[in-house]
Amino acid sequence: MSESSTFEVRSVSVASAFAGMRSVSPVVFRACCPDCRGSFELTAGALRLAIGATSRTTFYSFTCPDCGAAVRKPAGERIVELLTGGGVKTLRLHSAL
């Protein structure tokens, strides 16, 4: 590439950048209830993620849509990555010193 090369910079509005896009499907997560054994899909808004200081204090939770049970399950690194990437609200737990 020579020093005389030039680059063109153009401004693009948000509307024009997304003009060709159609609707975006919401992210859904598959989950199971340990109480009623129901299997279902939940949107990001139906889940909560709590990140603690250790793997023992990091978990996600939801309310079973079939039986209404409050469900809490451990969340390893991969689950945390998937949930945060999918828009699940996250709560960071701080330990008392």
PDB file of C-alpha atoms in Angstrom:
ATOM      1  CA  MET A   1       0.000   0.000   0.000  1.00  0.00           C
ATOM      2  CA  SER A   2       1.442   3.403  -0.911  1.00  0.00           C
ATOM      3  CA  GLU A   3       1.486   6.505   1.257  1.00  0.00           C
ATOM      4  CA  SER A   4      -0.741   8.265  -1.232  1.00  0.00           C
ATOM      5  CA  SER A   5      -3.660   5.908  -0.470  1.00  0.00           C
ATOM      6  CA  THR A   6      -6.674   7.671   0.898  1.00  0.00           C
ATOM      7  CA  PHE A   7      -9.631   6.437   2.884  1.00  0.00           C
ATOM      8  CA  GLU A   8     -13.134   7.772   2.608  1.00  0.00           C
ATOM      9  CA  VAL A   9     -14.997   8.265   5.845  1.00  0.00           C
ATOM     10  CA  ARG A  10     -18.776   8.525   5.646  1.00  0.00           C
ATOM     11  CA  SER A  11     -21.316   9.279   8.326  1.00  0.00           C
ATOM     12  CA  VAL A  12     -24.125   6.784   8.569  1.00  0.00           C
ATOM     13  CA  SER A  13     -27.272   7.376  10.551  1.00  0.00           C
ATOM     14  CA  VAL A  14     -28.615   4.648  12.822  1.00  0.00           C
ATOM     15  CA  ALA A  15     -31.794   4.471  10.760  1.00  0.00           C
ATOM     16  CA  SER A  16     -29.911   3.876   7.518  1.00  0.00           C
ATOM     17  CA  ALA A  17     -27.534   1.382   9.138  1.00  0.00           C
ATOM     18  CA  PHE A  18     -30.452  -0.783  10.256  1.00  0.00           C
ATOM     19  CA  ALA A  19     -32.745  -0.076   7.297  1.00  0.00           C
ATOM     20  CA  GLY A  20     -32.350  -3.528   5.765  1.00  0.00           C
ATOM     21  CA  MET A  21     -32.889  -5.442   9.001  1.00  0.00           C
ATOM     22  CA  ARG A  22     -36.084  -7.218   9.754  1.00  0.00           C
ATOM     23  CA  SER A  23     -37.333  -7.988  13.235  1.00  0.00           C
ATOM     24  CA  VAL A  24     -34.912  -9.685  15.595  1.00  0.00           C
ATOM     25  CA  SER A  25     -36.085 -12.770  17.444  1.00  0.00           C
ATOM     26  CA  PRO A  26     -35.775 -12.555  21.224  1.00  0.00           C
ATOM     27  CA  VAL A  27     -33.244 -14.853  22.867  1.00  0.00           C
ATOM     28  CA  VAL A  28     -34.828 -17.802  24.646  1.00  0.00           C
ATOM     29  CA  PHE A  29     -33.256 -20.231  27.072  1.00  0.00           C
ATOM     30  CA  ARG A  30     -34.330 -23.811  27.726  1.00  0.00           C
ATOM     31  CA  ALA A  31     -34.842 -24.707  31.353  1.00  0.00           C
ATOM     32  CA  CYS A  32     -36.276 -27.493  33.483  1.00  0.00           C
ATOM     33  CA  CYS A  33     -37.968 -27.448  36.861  1.00  0.00           C
ATOM     34  CA  PRO A  34     -36.582 -29.921  39.410  1.00  0.00           C
ATOM     35  CA  ASP A  35     -39.917 -29.915  41.292  1.00  0.00           C
ATOM     36  CA  CYS A  36     -42.485 -30.680  38.576  1.00  0.00           C
ATOM     37  CA  ARG A  37     -40.002 -31.870  35.924  1.00  0.00           C
ATOM     38  CA  GLY A  38     -41.494 -29.382  33.455  1.00  0.00           C
ATOM     39  CA  SER A  39     -39.380 -28.360  30.469  1.00  0.00           C
ATOM     40  CA  PHE A  40     -39.896 -24.953  28.875  1.00  0.00           C
ATOM     41  CA  GLU A  41     -38.302 -21.918  27.244  1.00  0.00           C
ATOM     42  CA  LEU A  42     -37.752 -18.642  29.104  1.00  0.00           C
ATOM     43  CA  THR A  43     -36.896 -15.194  27.823  1.00  0.00           C
ATOM     44  CA  ALA A  44     -34.015 -13.221  29.315  1.00  0.00           C
ATOM     45  CA  GLY A  45     -36.492 -11.193  31.374  1.00  0.00           C
ATOM     46  CA  ALA A  46     -37.689 -14.322  33.195  1.00  0.00           C
ATOM     47  CA  LEU A  47     -34.200 -15.178  34.456  1.00  0.00           C
ATOM     48  CA  ARG A  48     -31.884 -13.588  37.023  1.00  0.00           C
ATOM     49  CA  LEU A  49     -28.158 -14.215  37.357  1.00  0.00           C
ATOM     50  CA  ALA A  50     -26.259 -13.685  40.613  1.00  0.00           C
ATOM     51  CA  ILE A  51     -22.476 -13.645  40.414  1.00  0.00           C
ATOM     52  CA  GLY A  52     -20.725 -14.309  43.688  1.00  0.00           C
ATOM     53  CA  ALA A  53     -17.100 -14.466  44.785  1.00  0.00           C
ATOM     54  CA  THR A  54     -16.923 -18.222  44.170  1.00  0.00           C
ATOM     55  CA  SER A  55     -18.550 -20.817  41.967  1.00  0.00           C
ATOM     56  CA  ARG A  56     -20.642 -21.893  44.991  1.00  0.00           C
ATOM     57  CA  THR A  57     -22.226 -18.435  45.191  1.00  0.00           C
ATOM     58  CA  THR A  58     -22.846 -17.949  41.465  1.00  0.00           C
ATOM     59  CA  PHE A  59     -26.278 -19.060  40.307  1.00  0.00           C
ATOM     60  CA  TYR A  60     -29.255 -18.256  38.115  1.00  0.00           C
ATOM     61  CA  SER A  61     -32.867 -18.322  39.165  1.00  0.00           C
ATOM     62  CA  PHE A  62     -36.363 -18.257  37.723  1.00  0.00           C
ATOM     63  CA  THR A  63     -39.942 -19.076  38.617  1.00  0.00           C
ATOM     64  CA  CYS A  64     -41.299 -22.236  37.013  1.00  0.00           C
ATOM     65  CA  PRO A  65     -44.130 -21.236  34.672  1.00  0.00           C
ATOM     66  CA  ASP A  66     -45.784 -24.648  35.172  1.00  0.00           C
ATOM     67  CA  CYS A  67     -45.876 -25.046  38.961  1.00  0.00           C
ATOM     68  CA  GLY A  68     -44.734 -21.640  40.280  1.00  0.00           C
ATOM     69  CA  ALA A  69     -41.745 -23.014  42.179  1.00  0.00           C
ATOM     70  CA  ALA A  70     -38.762 -20.729  42.765  1.00  0.00           C
ATOM     71  CA  VAL A  71     -35.834 -22.456  41.057  1.00  0.00           C
ATOM     72  CA  ARG A  72     -32.167 -21.753  41.743  1.00  0.00           C
ATOM     73  CA  LYS A  73     -29.383 -23.506  39.831  1.00  0.00           C
ATOM     74  CA  PRO A  74     -25.587 -23.176  39.885  1.00  0.00           C
ATOM     75  CA  ALA A  75     -24.011 -21.243  37.014  1.00  0.00           C
ATOM     76  CA  GLY A  76     -20.553 -22.136  35.792  1.00  0.00           C
ATOM     77  CA  GLU A  77     -18.448 -19.911  33.556  1.00  0.00           C
ATOM     78  CA  ARG A  78     -20.122 -21.061  30.328  1.00  0.00           C
ATOM     79  CA  ILE A  79     -23.647 -20.533  31.707  1.00  0.00           C
ATOM     80  CA  VAL A  80     -22.678 -17.052  32.938  1.00  0.00           C
ATOM     81  CA  GLU A  81     -21.299 -16.264  29.474  1.00  0.00           C
ATOM     82  CA  LEU A  82     -24.476 -17.443  27.715  1.00  0.00           C
ATOM     83  CA  LEU A  83     -26.867 -15.693  30.084  1.00  0.00           C
ATOM     84  CA  THR A  84     -25.058 -12.357  30.085  1.00  0.00           C
ATOM     85  CA  GLY A  85     -24.673 -12.517  26.301  1.00  0.00           C
ATOM     86  CA  GLY A  86     -28.399 -13.163  26.006  1.00  0.00           C
ATOM     87  CA  GLY A  87     -29.361 -10.107  28.033  1.00  0.00           C
ATOM     88  CA  VAL A  88     -30.173 -11.666  31.418  1.00  0.00           C
ATOM     89  CA  LYS A  89     -30.032  -9.094  34.215  1.00  0.00           C
ATOM     90  CA  THR A  90     -27.064  -9.681  36.500  1.00  0.00           C
ATOM     91  CA  LEU A  91     -26.605  -9.025  40.186  1.00  0.00           C
ATOM     92  CA  ARG A  92     -23.068  -8.984  41.575  1.00  0.00           C
ATOM     93  CA  LEU A  93     -22.870 -10.254  45.128  1.00  0.00           C
ATOM     94  CA  HIS A  94     -20.253  -8.657  47.371  1.00  0.00           C
ATOM     95  CA  SER A  95     -18.849 -10.411  50.397  1.00  0.00           C
ATOM     96  CA  ALA A  96     -18.801  -8.612  53.732  1.00  0.00           C
ATOM     97  CA  LEU A  97     -15.290  -7.930  54.947  1.00  0.00           C
TER      98      LEU A  97
END
